[in-house]
C-alpha positions as semicolon CSV with decimal commas, in nm:
position;residue;x (nm);y (nm);z (nm)
1;M;0,416;-0,378;1,027
2;N;0,702;-0,597;1,250
3;R;0,779;-0,993;1,229
4;L;1,043;-1,180;1,374
5;V;1,123;-1,540;1,241
6;Q;1,307;-1,838;1,252
7;G;1,459;-2,012;0,987
8;S;1,561;-2,399;0,975
9;D;1,947;-2,333;0,976
10;G;1,908;-2,082;1,337
11;R;1,948;-1,750;1,175
12;E;1,665;-1,491;1,261
13;W;1,453;-1,237;0,970
14;V;1,311;-0,962;1,084
15;I;1,022;-0,907;0,806
16;R;0,942;-0,606;0,810
17;A;0,675;-0,359;0,561
18;Q;0,608;0,022;0,526
19;M;0,379;0,218;0,376
20;E;0,419;0,456;0,063
21;W;0,263;0,812;0,015
22;R;0,425;0,691;-0,336
23;K;0,496;0,497;-0,599
24;P;0,822;0,388;-0,616
25;A;0,952;0,578;-0,940
26;T;1,063;0,307;-1,226
27;A;1,218;0,276;-1,482
28;D;0,956;0,243;-1,685
29;D;0,724;0,431;-1,540
30;F;0,981;0,734;-1,566
31;E;0,795;0,896;-1,944
32;H;0,456;0,890;-1,808
33;D;0,483;1,102;-1,468
34;V;0,369;1,437;-1,559
35;A;0,207;1,501;-1,262
36;A;0,414;1,815;-1,140
37;N;0,182;1,903;-0,774
38;H;-0,171;1,879;-0,686
39;T;-0,295;2,119;-0,854
40;P;-0,524;1,917;-1,048
41;G;-0,673;1,770;-0,761
42;I;-0,772;2,030;-0,609
43;V;-0,906;2,192;-0,807
44;M;-1,187;1,926;-0,845
45;M;-1,202;1,873;-0,536
46;A;-1,263;2,250;-0,533
47;L;-1,538;2,266;-0,769
48;A;-1,721;2,024;-0,608
49;L;-1,789;2,151;-0,297
50;G;-1,858;2,396;-0,508
51;L;-2,126;2,252;-0,685
52;G;-2,341;2,040;-0,405
53;V;-2,346;2,378;-0,216
54;I;-2,531;2,582;-0,505
55;L;-2,742;2,240;-0,492
56;L;-2,781;2,274;-0,128
57;V;-2,920;2,642;-0,162
58;W;-3,059;2,702;-0,406
59;M;-3,272;2,406;-0,327
60;P;-3,660;2,484;-0,300
61;E;-3,799;2,452;0,097
62;D;-4,090;2,213;-0,036
63;V;-3,864;1,942;-0,185
64;V;-3,813;1,673;-0,009
65;V;-3,531;1,465;-0,008
66;P;-3,504;1,043;0,092
67;Q;-3,215;0,971;0,346
68;W;-3,096;0,747;0,149
69;V;-2,977;1,001;-0,039
70;P;-2,708;1,222;0,174
71;L;-2,579;0,922;0,234
72;A;-2,506;0,785;-0,123
73;L;-2,407;1,118;-0,154
74;L;-2,136;1,095;0,103
75;L;-2,027;0,724;-0,021
76;L;-1,982;0,870;-0,291
77;A;-1,733;1,101;-0,184
78;L;-1,507;0,900;0,003
79;F;-1,491;0,695;-0,257
80;F;-1,231;0,778;-0,430
81;P;-0,957;0,895;-0,168
82;L;-1,056;0,525;0,050
83;R;-0,990;0,381;-0,304
84;W;-0,626;0,577;-0,291
85;V;-0,563;0,480;0,016
86;L;-0,622;0,091;0,000
87;R;-0,445;0,081;-0,305
88;R;-0,105;0,216;-0,208
89;P;0,239;0,127;-0,251
90;W;0,422;-0,146;0,052
91;T;0,771;-0,192;0,088
92;V;0,874;-0,553;0,229
93;V;1,184;-0,549;0,311
94;A;1,367;-0,908;0,498
95;E;1,676;-0,928;0,646
96;T;1,884;-1,099;0,880
97;E;2,211;-1,075;1,070
98;G;2,306;-1,410;0,967
99;D;2,371;-1,694;1,198
100;A;2,658;-1,685;1,559
101;T;2,919;-1,909;1,392
102;G;2,961;-1,652;1,069
103;E;2,880;-2,012;0,789
104;R;2,558;-1,824;0,762
105;P;2,613;-1,399;0,578
106;S;2,362;-1,136;0,608
107;E;2,099;-1,106;0,374
108;R;1,859;-0,888;0,249
109;W;1,601;-0,905;0,070
110;V;1,338;-0,596;0,005
111;G;0,955;-0,579;-0,214
112;T;0,671;-0,386;-0,314
113;V;0,377;-0,491;-0,223
114;I;0,016;-0,321;-0,350
115;G;-0,219;-0,320;-0,125
116;M;-0,269;-0,247;0,209
117;F;-0,484;-0,594;0,224
118;N;-0,242;-0,813;0,033
119;V;0,078;-0,742;0,265
120;R;-0,056;-0,851;0,584
121;G;-0,113;-1,210;0,306
122;E;0,238;-1,185;0,196
123;V;0,414;-1,150;0,451
124;M;0,282;-1,452;0,582
125;R;0,376;-1,603;0,248
126;I;0,759;-1,476;0,337
127;A;0,757;-1,560;0,744
128;K;0,609;-1,934;0,633
129;S;0,890;-1,964;0,320
130;I;1,247;-1,815;0,518
131;H;1,128;-2,102;0,765
132;K;1,113;-2,399;0,537
133;H;1,329;-2,262;0,302
134;D;1,599;-2,042;0,532
135;L;1,527;-1,794;0,215
136;P;1,235;-1,513;0,133
137;D;1,055;-1,709;-0,252
138;F;1,210;-1,575;-0,487
139;D;0,875;-1,569;-0,689
140;G;0,715;-1,395;-0,462
141;P;0,788;-0,988;-0,493
142;L;1,132;-0,988;-0,242
143;H;1,451;-1,000;-0,449
144;P;1,787;-1,053;-0,282
145;V;1,959;-0,673;-0,264
146;E;2,324;-0,645;-0,252
């Protein structure tokens, strides 16, 4: 997701947002990050699929299953993967090359926004702030980077 915004001082800002597959490591998360790989998730998925297959194989022939039951099971199975996708962190970057006269230097602001739907609104708020005040909002998720 890229967006070009011009501030009232004449500088052009590029706002980029990119989805991250892993949460960025922070000092607060360091001690709690004990999962070394995806093995527990794979084992649980295989166990759930195995139990589902056993349930289908051992079901008597005269059992009538309502049509909504397979749909409910499918929705239940897709809940956590869908939640995982929708709650991914996005890295948002707003940067400018400066103005042509050299009075205003180049700047780079970086931050993280959680959620696919939140990032669109946050990019719009950043664009409004740049257009109105020539900088991203200090109270927002972006912070200047040297």
